[in-house]
mmCIF file of C-alpha atoms in Angstrom:
data_model
loop_
_atom_site.group_PDB
_atom_site.id
_atom_site.type_symbol
_atom_site.label_atom_id
_atom_site.label_comp_id
_atom_site.label_asym_id
_atom_site.label_seq_id
_atom_site.Cartn_x
_atom_site.Cartn_y
_atom_site.Cartn_z
ATOM 1 C CA UNK A 29 52.255 -39.042 202.733
ATOM 2 C CA UNK A 30 48.923 -39.667 204.393
ATOM 3 C CA UNK A 31 48.460 -38.987 208.123
ATOM 4 C CA UNK A 32 45.389 -40.080 210.072
ATOM 5 C CA UNK A 33 44.372 -37.966 213.078
ATOM 6 C CA UNK A 34 42.723 -40.045 215.814
ATOM 7 C CA UNK A 35 41.656 -39.451 219.394
ATOM 8 C CA UNK A 36 38.824 -39.788 221.873
ATOM 9 C CA UNK A 37 36.052 -37.171 222.069
ATOM 10 C CA UNK A 38 36.950 -33.810 223.667
ATOM 11 C CA UNK A 39 40.726 -34.215 223.412
ATOM 12 C CA UNK A 40 41.155 -31.503 220.749
ATOM 13 C CA UNK A 41 41.327 -33.729 217.667
ATOM 14 C CA UNK A 42 38.880 -31.736 215.553
ATOM 15 C CA UNK A 43 40.337 -28.420 216.754
ATOM 16 C CA UNK A 44 43.785 -29.525 215.617
ATOM 17 C CA UNK A 45 42.511 -30.809 212.272
ATOM 18 C CA UNK A 46 40.584 -27.584 211.625
ATOM 19 C CA UNK A 47 43.617 -25.481 212.570
ATOM 20 C CA UNK A 48 45.908 -27.485 210.268
ATOM 21 C CA UNK A 49 43.580 -27.331 207.281
ATOM 22 C CA UNK A 50 42.661 -23.684 207.841
ATOM 23 C CA UNK A 51 46.347 -22.802 207.977
ATOM 24 C CA UNK A 52 46.672 -24.479 204.623
ATOM 25 C CA UNK A 53 43.742 -22.529 203.214
ATOM 26 C CA UNK A 54 44.740 -19.079 204.418
ATOM 27 C CA UNK A 55 48.526 -19.011 204.041
ATOM 28 C CA UNK A 56 50.112 -18.684 200.607
ATOM 29 C CA UNK A 57 52.905 -20.953 201.814
ATOM 30 C CA UNK A 58 50.471 -23.778 202.533
ATOM 31 C CA UNK A 59 48.083 -24.405 199.655
ATOM 32 C CA UNK A 60 45.074 -26.398 200.752
ATOM 33 C CA UNK A 61 42.073 -27.926 199.113
ATOM 34 C CA UNK A 62 39.190 -29.880 200.576
ATOM 35 C CA UNK A 63 38.709 -33.265 198.964
ATOM 36 C CA UNK A 64 35.860 -34.290 201.260
ATOM 37 C CA UNK A 65 34.683 -32.904 204.624
ATOM 38 C CA UNK A 66 37.246 -34.763 206.732
ATOM 39 C CA UNK A 67 40.264 -34.753 204.411
ATOM 40 C CA UNK A 68 42.718 -31.923 203.698
ATOM 41 C CA UNK A 69 45.889 -31.499 201.654
ATOM 42 C CA UNK A 70 48.628 -29.311 203.119
ATOM 43 C CA UNK A 71 51.899 -28.321 201.466
ATOM 44 C CA UNK A 72 55.171 -29.330 203.125
ATOM 45 C CA UNK A 73 57.032 -26.135 204.092
ATOM 46 C CA UNK A 74 60.393 -25.928 202.336
ATOM 47 C CA UNK A 75 62.135 -22.546 202.135
ATOM 48 C CA UNK A 76 64.558 -23.922 199.549
ATOM 49 C CA UNK A 77 61.805 -23.968 196.931
ATOM 50 C CA UNK A 78 61.253 -20.215 196.938
ATOM 51 C CA UNK A 79 64.992 -19.546 196.754
ATOM 52 C CA UNK A 80 65.371 -21.842 193.741
ATOM 53 C CA UNK A 81 62.254 -20.404 192.092
ATOM 54 C CA UNK A 82 63.723 -16.901 192.281
ATOM 55 C CA UNK A 83 67.161 -18.102 191.185
ATOM 56 C CA UNK A 84 65.856 -19.803 188.041
ATOM 57 C CA UNK A 85 62.812 -17.550 187.503
ATOM 58 C CA UNK A 86 60.607 -20.655 187.477
ATOM 59 C CA UNK A 87 57.093 -20.265 186.077
ATOM 60 C CA UNK A 88 55.631 -22.220 189.009
ATOM 61 C CA UNK A 89 56.566 -23.755 192.344
ATOM 62 C CA UNK A 90 55.249 -27.175 193.376
ATOM 63 C CA UNK A 91 55.807 -28.299 196.974
ATOM 64 C CA UNK A 92 55.372 -31.807 198.331
ATOM 65 C CA UNK A 93 52.002 -32.432 199.971
ATOM 66 C CA UNK A 94 50.694 -34.250 203.027
ATOM 67 C CA UNK A 95 47.148 -35.561 203.210
ATOM 68 C CA UNK A 96 45.504 -35.242 206.640
ATOM 69 C CA UNK A 97 42.497 -37.425 207.432
ATOM 70 C CA UNK A 98 40.290 -36.654 210.421
ATOM 71 C CA UNK A 99 39.379 -40.201 211.417
ATOM 72 C CA UNK A 100 36.204 -40.383 213.486
ATOM 73 C CA UNK A 101 33.923 -43.031 214.908
ATOM 74 C CA UNK A 102 36.008 -44.726 217.597
ATOM 75 C CA UNK A 103 34.208 -46.209 220.577
ATOM 76 C CA UNK A 104 35.082 -49.087 222.868
ATOM 77 C CA UNK A 105 34.287 -52.194 220.898
ATOM 78 C CA UNK A 106 35.374 -50.736 217.545
ATOM 79 C CA UNK A 107 37.406 -53.885 216.869
ATOM 80 C CA UNK A 108 34.119 -55.823 217.011
ATOM 81 C CA UNK A 109 32.444 -53.376 214.640
ATOM 82 C CA UNK A 110 30.541 -51.391 217.259
ATOM 83 C CA UNK A 111 29.718 -47.765 216.476
ATOM 84 C CA UNK A 112 31.628 -46.840 213.339
ATOM 85 C CA UNK A 113 34.360 -49.283 214.274
ATOM 86 C CA UNK A 114 34.802 -51.026 210.936
ATOM 87 C CA UNK A 115 34.944 -47.712 209.074
ATOM 88 C CA UNK A 116 37.366 -46.304 211.645
ATOM 89 C CA UNK A 117 39.726 -49.264 211.316
ATOM 90 C CA UNK A 118 39.588 -49.308 207.511
ATOM 91 C CA UNK A 119 40.550 -45.608 207.427
ATOM 92 C CA UNK A 120 43.561 -46.261 209.654
ATOM 93 C CA UNK A 121 44.735 -49.084 207.380
ATOM 94 C CA UNK A 122 44.995 -46.563 204.536
ATOM 95 C CA UNK A 123 47.313 -44.068 206.282
ATOM 96 C CA UNK A 124 51.117 -44.085 206.482
ATOM 97 C CA UNK A 125 51.237 -42.883 210.084
ATOM 98 C CA UNK A 126 48.880 -42.042 212.937
ATOM 99 C CA UNK A 127 48.685 -38.705 214.725
ATOM 100 C CA UNK A 128 47.090 -39.680 218.037
ATOM 101 C CA UNK A 129 45.814 -36.565 219.827
ATOM 102 C CA UNK A 130 46.029 -37.058 223.595
ATOM 103 C CA UNK A 131 44.559 -34.611 226.082
ATOM 104 C CA UNK A 132 47.144 -33.195 228.501
ATOM 105 C CA UNK A 133 45.193 -30.397 230.160
ATOM 106 C CA UNK A 134 42.500 -29.984 232.819
ATOM 107 C CA UNK A 135 39.304 -28.031 232.231
ATOM 108 C CA UNK A 136 36.134 -27.448 234.203
ATOM 109 C CA UNK A 137 34.171 -26.630 231.055
ATOM 110 C CA UNK A 138 35.430 -29.353 228.658
ATOM 111 C CA UNK A 139 34.243 -32.684 230.033
ATOM 112 C CA UNK A 140 36.414 -35.742 229.425
ATOM 113 C CA UNK A 141 34.499 -38.733 228.068
ATOM 114 C CA UNK A 142 35.834 -40.903 230.919
ATOM 115 C CA UNK A 143 35.315 -38.307 233.617
ATOM 116 C CA UNK A 144 38.953 -37.422 234.240
ATOM 117 C CA UNK A 145 42.159 -36.622 232.363
ATOM 118 C CA UNK A 146 44.550 -39.578 232.034
ATOM 119 C CA UNK A 147 46.735 -39.694 228.876
ATOM 120 C CA UNK A 148 47.867 -43.286 229.454
ATOM 121 C CA UNK A 149 44.312 -44.534 229.849
ATOM 122 C CA UNK A 150 43.287 -42.684 226.662
ATOM 123 C CA UNK A 151 46.157 -44.275 224.745
ATOM 124 C CA UNK A 152 45.257 -47.686 226.104
ATOM 125 C CA UNK A 153 41.616 -47.275 225.020
ATOM 126 C CA UNK A 154 42.498 -46.701 221.377
ATOM 127 C CA UNK A 155 45.500 -49.033 221.309
ATOM 128 C CA UNK A 156 43.386 -51.862 222.723
ATOM 129 C CA UNK A 157 40.922 -51.652 219.845
ATOM 130 C CA UNK A 158 43.775 -51.669 217.312
ATOM 131 C CA UNK A 159 45.479 -54.555 219.121
ATOM 132 C CA UNK A 160 42.284 -56.637 219.143
ATOM 133 C CA UNK A 161 41.788 -56.042 215.419
ATOM 134 C CA UNK A 162 45.407 -57.058 214.717
ATOM 135 C CA UNK A 163 45.145 -60.117 216.959
ATOM 136 C CA UNK A 164 42.225 -61.433 214.935
ATOM 137 C CA UNK A 165 44.267 -61.176 211.737
ATOM 138 C CA UNK A 166 47.397 -62.654 213.301
ATOM 139 C CA UNK A 167 45.575 -65.654 214.756
ATOM 140 C CA UNK A 168 44.072 -66.566 211.375
ATOM 141 C CA UNK A 169 47.426 -66.197 209.627
ATOM 142 C CA UNK A 170 49.282 -68.138 212.343
ATOM 143 C CA UNK A 171 46.813 -71.027 212.235
ATOM 144 C CA UNK A 172 47.213 -71.288 208.477
ATOM 145 C CA UNK A 173 51.013 -71.011 208.530
ATOM 146 C CA UNK A 174 51.455 -73.514 211.372
ATOM 147 C CA UNK A 175 49.188 -76.049 209.607
ATOM 148 C CA UNK A 176 51.269 -75.726 206.445
ATOM 149 C CA UNK A 177 54.500 -76.238 208.429
ATOM 150 C CA UNK A 178 53.092 -79.463 209.922
ATOM 151 C CA UNK A 179 52.309 -80.610 206.375
ATOM 152 C CA UNK A 180 55.956 -80.141 205.421
ATOM 153 C CA UNK A 181 56.076 -76.529 204.165
ATOM 154 C CA UNK A 182 59.322 -75.736 206.021
ATOM 155 C CA UNK A 183 59.638 -72.438 204.149
ATOM 156 C CA UNK A 184 56.828 -71.070 206.331
ATOM 157 C CA UNK A 185 58.533 -71.981 209.614
ATOM 158 C CA UNK A 186 60.123 -68.543 210.073
ATOM 159 C CA UNK A 187 56.827 -66.803 209.355
ATOM 160 C CA UNK A 188 54.933 -69.028 211.806
ATOM 161 C CA UNK A 189 57.520 -68.361 214.531
ATOM 162 C CA UNK A 190 57.319 -64.597 213.970
ATOM 163 C CA UNK A 191 53.515 -64.615 214.004
ATOM 164 C CA UNK A 192 53.553 -66.487 217.301
ATOM 165 C CA UNK A 193 55.935 -63.937 218.859
ATOM 166 C CA UNK A 194 53.778 -61.060 217.660
ATOM 167 C CA UNK A 195 50.650 -62.771 218.953
ATOM 168 C CA UNK A 196 52.205 -63.041 222.421
ATOM 169 C CA UNK A 197 53.260 -59.386 222.285
ATOM 170 C CA UNK A 198 49.763 -58.201 221.409
ATOM 171 C CA UNK A 199 48.200 -60.455 224.019
ATOM 172 C CA UNK A 200 50.389 -58.642 226.565
ATOM 173 C CA UNK A 201 48.735 -55.398 225.466
ATOM 174 C CA UNK A 202 51.716 -54.065 223.495
ATOM 175 C CA UNK A 203 51.554 -52.776 219.889
ATOM 176 C CA UNK A 204 53.432 -54.515 217.082
ATOM 177 C CA UNK A 205 55.724 -51.488 216.671
ATOM 178 C CA UNK A 206 57.249 -52.382 220.057
ATOM 179 C CA UNK A 207 58.792 -55.496 218.413
ATOM 180 C CA UNK A 208 62.384 -55.213 217.174
ATOM 181 C CA UNK A 209 61.968 -56.378 213.570
ATOM 182 C CA UNK A 210 64.749 -57.362 211.220
ATOM 183 C CA UNK A 211 64.331 -56.339 207.572
ATOM 184 C CA UNK A 212 63.474 -59.932 206.631
ATOM 185 C CA UNK A 213 60.845 -60.146 209.357
ATOM 186 C CA UNK A 214 59.201 -56.940 208.215
ATOM 187 C CA UNK A 215 58.982 -58.370 204.725
ATOM 188 C CA UNK A 216 57.312 -61.551 206.035
ATOM 189 C CA UNK A 217 54.343 -59.677 207.521
ATOM 190 C CA UNK A 218 54.277 -56.674 205.180
ATOM 191 C CA UNK A 219 51.022 -57.687 203.493
ATOM 192 C CA UNK A 220 49.188 -57.953 206.835
ATOM 193 C CA UNK A 221 49.233 -54.139 207.109
ATOM 194 C CA UNK A 222 48.986 -54.308 210.893
ATOM 195 C CA UNK A 223 47.315 -51.320 212.528
ATOM 196 C CA UNK A 224 49.647 -51.329 215.533
ATOM 197 C CA UNK A 225 52.690 -51.388 213.286
ATOM 198 C CA UNK A 226 51.836 -47.948 211.906
ATOM 199 C CA UNK A 227 54.272 -45.280 213.123
ATOM 200 C CA UNK A 228 52.636 -43.036 215.728
ATOM 201 C CA UNK A 229 53.060 -39.409 216.728
ATOM 202 C CA UNK A 230 51.375 -38.669 220.034
ATOM 203 C CA UNK A 231 50.190 -35.059 219.827
ATOM 204 C CA UNK A 232 50.200 -33.968 223.469
ATOM 205 C CA UNK A 233 47.444 -31.351 223.354
ATOM 206 C CA UNK A 234 47.666 -28.731 226.110
ATOM 207 C CA UNK A 235 45.953 -25.478 226.944
ATOM 208 C CA UNK A 236 48.013 -22.290 226.633
ATOM 209 C CA UNK A 237 48.835 -22.163 230.356
ATOM 210 C CA UNK A 238 50.230 -25.707 230.372
ATOM 211 C CA UNK A 239 52.022 -25.258 227.041
ATOM 212 C CA UNK A 240 54.276 -22.458 228.327
ATOM 213 C CA UNK A 241 56.402 -24.733 230.524
ATOM 214 C CA UNK A 242 55.296 -28.223 229.499
ATOM 215 C CA UNK A 243 58.644 -30.018 229.952
ATOM 216 C CA UNK A 244 58.814 -29.414 233.706
ATOM 217 C CA UNK A 245 55.346 -28.308 234.793
ATOM 218 C CA UNK A 246 53.025 -30.694 232.938
ATOM 219 C CA UNK A 247 52.927 -34.171 234.538
ATOM 220 C CA UNK A 248 50.550 -35.446 231.844
ATOM 221 C CA UNK A 249 53.177 -34.699 229.183
ATOM 222 C CA UNK A 250 55.952 -36.368 231.180
ATOM 223 C CA UNK A 251 53.917 -39.568 231.561
ATOM 224 C CA UNK A 252 53.126 -39.558 227.861
ATOM 225 C CA UNK A 253 56.811 -39.240 226.899
ATOM 226 C CA UNK A 254 57.756 -42.176 229.145
ATOM 227 C CA UNK A 255 55.057 -44.380 227.585
ATOM 228 C CA UNK A 256 55.968 -43.389 224.018
ATOM 229 C CA UNK A 257 59.608 -44.349 224.569
ATOM 230 C CA UNK A 258 58.549 -47.899 225.472
ATOM 231 C CA UNK A 259 56.759 -48.417 222.175
ATOM 232 C CA UNK A 260 59.017 -46.423 219.846
ATOM 233 C CA UNK A 261 56.550 -43.596 219.187
ATOM 234 C CA UNK A 262 57.217 -39.860 218.864
ATOM 235 C CA UNK A 263 55.668 -37.141 221.040
ATOM 236 C CA UNK A 264 54.793 -33.664 219.784
ATOM 237 C CA UNK A 265 53.831 -31.033 222.383
ATOM 238 C CA UNK A 266 51.142 -28.840 220.862
ATOM 239 C CA UNK A 267 48.365 -26.418 221.760
ATOM 240 C CA UNK A 268 45.530 -27.011 219.301
ATOM 241 C CA UNK A 269 43.683 -23.887 220.418
ATOM 242 C CA UNK A 270 46.793 -21.788 219.853
ATOM 243 C CA UNK A 271 47.188 -23.319 216.396
ATOM 244 C CA UNK A 272 43.608 -22.359 215.608
ATOM 245 C CA UNK A 273 44.224 -18.805 216.846
ATOM 246 C CA UNK A 274 47.162 -18.294 214.468
ATOM 247 C CA UNK A 275 45.621 -20.142 211.508
ATOM 248 C CA UNK A 276 43.960 -16.975 210.179
ATOM 249 C CA UNK A 277 47.083 -14.829 210.426
ATOM 250 C CA UNK A 278 49.169 -13.965 207.378
ATOM 251 C CA UNK A 279 52.803 -15.112 207.248
ATOM 252 C CA UNK A 280 54.266 -11.947 208.793
ATOM 253 C CA UNK A 281 51.696 -11.770 211.603
ATOM 254 C CA UNK A 282 52.175 -15.464 212.336
ATOM 255 C CA UNK A 283 55.945 -15.060 212.596
ATOM 256 C CA UNK A 284 55.552 -12.133 215.004
ATOM 257 C CA UNK A 285 53.017 -14.007 217.127
ATOM 258 C CA UNK A 286 55.207 -17.122 217.382
ATOM 259 C CA UNK A 287 58.224 -14.987 218.253
ATOM 260 C CA UNK A 288 56.295 -13.304 221.077
ATOM 261 C CA UNK A 289 55.528 -16.656 222.704
ATOM 262 C CA UNK A 290 59.047 -17.997 222.142
ATOM 263 C CA UNK A 291 58.404 -20.389 219.243
ATOM 264 C CA UNK A 292 60.356 -20.561 215.986
ATOM 265 C CA UNK A 293 57.761 -22.500 213.986
ATOM 266 C CA UNK A 294 54.089 -23.439 214.101
ATOM 267 C CA UNK A 295 52.742 -26.739 215.358
ATOM 268 C CA UNK A 296 51.938 -27.679 211.761
ATOM 269 C CA UNK A 297 55.557 -27.213 210.706
ATOM 270 C CA UNK A 298 56.757 -29.245 213.700
ATOM 271 C CA UNK A 299 54.198 -31.992 213.033
ATOM 272 C CA UNK A 300 55.318 -32.309 209.413
ATOM 273 C CA UNK A 301 58.998 -32.411 210.416
ATOM 274 C CA UNK A 302 58.387 -35.059 213.100
ATOM 275 C CA UNK A 303 56.310 -37.128 210.657
ATOM 276 C CA UNK A 304 59.047 -37.007 208.003
ATOM 277 C CA UNK A 305 61.631 -38.143 210.557
ATOM 278 C CA UNK A 306 59.367 -40.904 211.854
ATOM 279 C CA UNK A 307 58.719 -42.278 208.365
ATOM 280 C CA UNK A 308 62.306 -41.802 207.187
ATOM 281 C CA UNK A 309 61.385 -39.375 204.403
ATOM 282 C CA UNK A 310 63.482 -36.760 202.625
ATOM 283 C CA UNK A 311 63.006 -34.439 199.638
ATOM 284 C CA UNK A 312 65.056 -34.019 196.494
ATOM 285 C CA UNK A 313 64.508 -31.020 194.228
ATOM 286 C CA UNK A 314 64.196 -30.307 190.538
ATOM 287 C CA UNK A 315 64.410 -26.761 189.204
ATOM 288 C CA UNK A 316 64.390 -24.849 185.935
ATOM 289 C CA UNK A 317 62.479 -22.211 183.989
ATOM 290 C CA UNK A 318 59.287 -24.297 183.841
ATOM 291 C CA UNK A 319 59.026 -25.213 187.517
ATOM 292 C CA UNK A 320 60.796 -25.767 190.812
ATOM 293 C CA UNK A 321 59.506 -28.830 192.633
ATOM 294 C CA UNK A 322 60.047 -30.984 195.723
ATOM 295 C CA UNK A 323 59.772 -34.774 195.499
ATOM 296 C CA UNK A 324 59.352 -36.955 198.583
ATOM 297 C CA UNK A 325 61.265 -40.243 198.833
ATOM 298 C CA UNK A 326 62.438 -42.579 201.581
ATOM 299 C CA UNK A 327 65.967 -42.315 202.931
ATOM 300 C CA UNK A 328 68.199 -44.788 201.130
ATOM 301 C CA UNK A 329 66.439 -44.452 197.753
ATOM 302 C CA UNK A 330 68.822 -44.834 194.803
ATOM 303 C CA UNK A 331 68.897 -42.478 191.829
ATOM 304 C CA UNK A 332 66.884 -44.595 189.327
ATOM 305 C CA UNK A 333 64.059 -45.138 191.812
ATOM 306 C CA UNK A 334 64.056 -41.432 192.675
ATOM 307 C CA UNK A 335 63.789 -40.699 188.951
ATOM 308 C CA UNK A 336 60.800 -43.044 188.839
ATOM 309 C CA UNK A 337 58.934 -40.725 191.209
ATOM 310 C CA UNK A 338 58.871 -38.199 188.364
ATOM 311 C CA UNK A 339 57.995 -40.650 185.592
ATOM 312 C CA UNK A 340 58.384 -44.399 185.059
ATOM 313 C CA UNK A 341 60.264 -43.706 181.794
ATOM 314 C CA UNK A 342 62.932 -41.850 183.785
ATOM 315 C CA UNK A 343 63.610 -44.972 185.838
ATOM 316 C CA UNK A 344 63.338 -47.414 182.934
ATOM 317 C CA UNK A 345 65.744 -45.458 180.725
ATOM 318 C CA UNK A 346 67.975 -44.057 183.471
ATOM 319 C CA UNK A 347 71.472 -43.063 182.309
ATOM 320 C CA UNK A 348 72.772 -40.773 185.038
ATOM 321 C CA UNK A 349 71.793 -38.099 187.540
ATOM 322 C CA UNK A 350 73.456 -34.688 187.376
ATOM 323 C CA UNK A 351 73.429 -33.696 191.038
ATOM 324 C CA UNK A 352 74.411 -30.727 193.168
ATOM 325 C CA UNK A 353 73.727 -30.271 196.885
ATOM 326 C CA UNK A 354 71.450 -27.327 197.692
ATOM 327 C CA UNK A 355 73.983 -25.772 200.099
ATOM 328 C CA UNK A 356 76.768 -26.047 197.508
ATOM 329 C CA UNK A 357 74.615 -24.270 194.937
ATOM 330 C CA UNK A 358 73.803 -21.521 197.431
ATOM 331 C CA UNK A 359 77.510 -21.049 198.213
ATOM 332 C CA UNK A 360 78.284 -20.696 194.518
ATOM 333 C CA UNK A 361 75.270 -18.584 193.602
ATOM 334 C CA UNK A 362 74.711 -20.089 190.143
ATOM 335 C CA UNK A 363 74.760 -23.513 188.516
ATOM 336 C CA UNK A 364 77.517 -22.329 186.142
ATOM 337 C CA UNK A 365 79.850 -21.506 189.039
ATOM 338 C CA UNK A 366 78.953 -24.774 190.769
ATOM 339 C CA UNK A 367 79.985 -26.650 187.608
ATOM 340 C CA UNK A 368 83.234 -24.680 187.396
ATOM 341 C CA UNK A 369 84.082 -25.735 190.938
ATOM 342 C CA UNK A 370 83.289 -29.385 190.171
ATOM 343 C CA UNK A 371 80.343 -29.471 192.594
ATOM 344 C CA UNK A 372 77.857 -30.701 189.973
ATOM 345 C CA UNK A 373 78.406 -34.464 190.000
ATOM 346 C CA UNK A 374 77.433 -37.159 187.519
ATOM 347 C CA UNK A 375 76.012 -40.034 189.562
ATOM 348 C CA UNK A 376 75.125 -43.549 188.416
ATOM 349 C CA UNK A 377 72.590 -46.218 189.346
ATOM 350 C CA UNK A 378 74.039 -46.934 192.791
ATOM 351 C CA UNK A 379 73.949 -43.354 194.014
ATOM 352 C CA UNK A 380 71.814 -42.887 197.138
ATOM 353 C CA UNK A 381 69.905 -39.612 196.893
ATOM 354 C CA UNK A 382 70.400 -37.181 199.788
ATOM 355 C CA UNK A 383 67.985 -34.631 201.235
ATOM 356 C CA UNK A 384 68.262 -31.349 199.341
ATOM 357 C CA UNK A 385 69.908 -32.841 196.259
ATOM 358 C CA UNK A 386 69.057 -30.814 193.146
ATOM 359 C CA UNK A 387 68.913 -33.324 190.317
ATOM 360 C CA UNK A 388 68.639 -33.339 186.544
ATOM 361 C CA UNK A 389 67.986 -36.883 185.315
ATOM 362 C CA UNK A 390 69.385 -38.054 181.999
ATOM 363 C CA UNK A 391 67.484 -40.957 180.426
ATOM 364 C CA UNK A 392 66.828 -42.657 177.125
ATOM 365 C CA UNK A 393 63.799 -44.765 176.285
#
């Protein structure tokens, strides 16, 4: 999974990115490596992996990873290529979801680029550039499709009608994700890779004072939540400065610090969980003496396609999946006891893999 972090200047975007990647570097639970200055890989926290590693005395543990990209260069006019606009937009096209950092705090020392704090205006500034870029693509595609329909290509009628509806939506200043797509409609415009169709998490960045009681005492946050509901986006309350403060702590110190301020998990953990939910992702597990590993798939993935995440031969020669739910294995204590109780199932090609399934794939090529 690849997440792009965007935001206007002085909203806390770089602070959040640095906190996330530093957490990955300093904590054993979050391996991190720098690929280039603005890209970081962070492990997805999954306590099940350590339990299974100890149970099977695995030689190594391999978590799933998320790639974070600190996307810079946005100015008004980016859709027309001003500033680093073209580079900014091309980076967004490559990510699976957008983490849009929105400033939700006042400060006399940190100047806002527009002179005042207004989360809805900030959202509109970035969304407008993405909408304009999408509109240009949609108009070209619509003109081509509608011409072909007039020439008798009736098979393109549904696509032309959808493109027209989306064009009207964007012209009203709304992102494509606000449209209620059917599965067939999504397939029709899949190759357009629309920027405003990317799932969005609005990271409501607050200072520590505002973060304490954000649900009732922070009007900026409340406005942001109302706007996000209209367009089907998620909102994550976060304090980037606080995240940076705890990034250098070891696991035990971090847990104590979070407990003192009434939090059960870090902003990074919450961001990853929200992103997984937004993208409809789950993890299945493989475990043994060689390694214990988490594999990320989309909800609804069937066993052969899940096997293909490990190796294409596993999918091509799929025979069956020997599966046990993580919780069932924990209740039994060992795989032998789970088998004795009939909890290790033999599943075929139509089985839909569930989160936390521990699977051994049988195949023959």
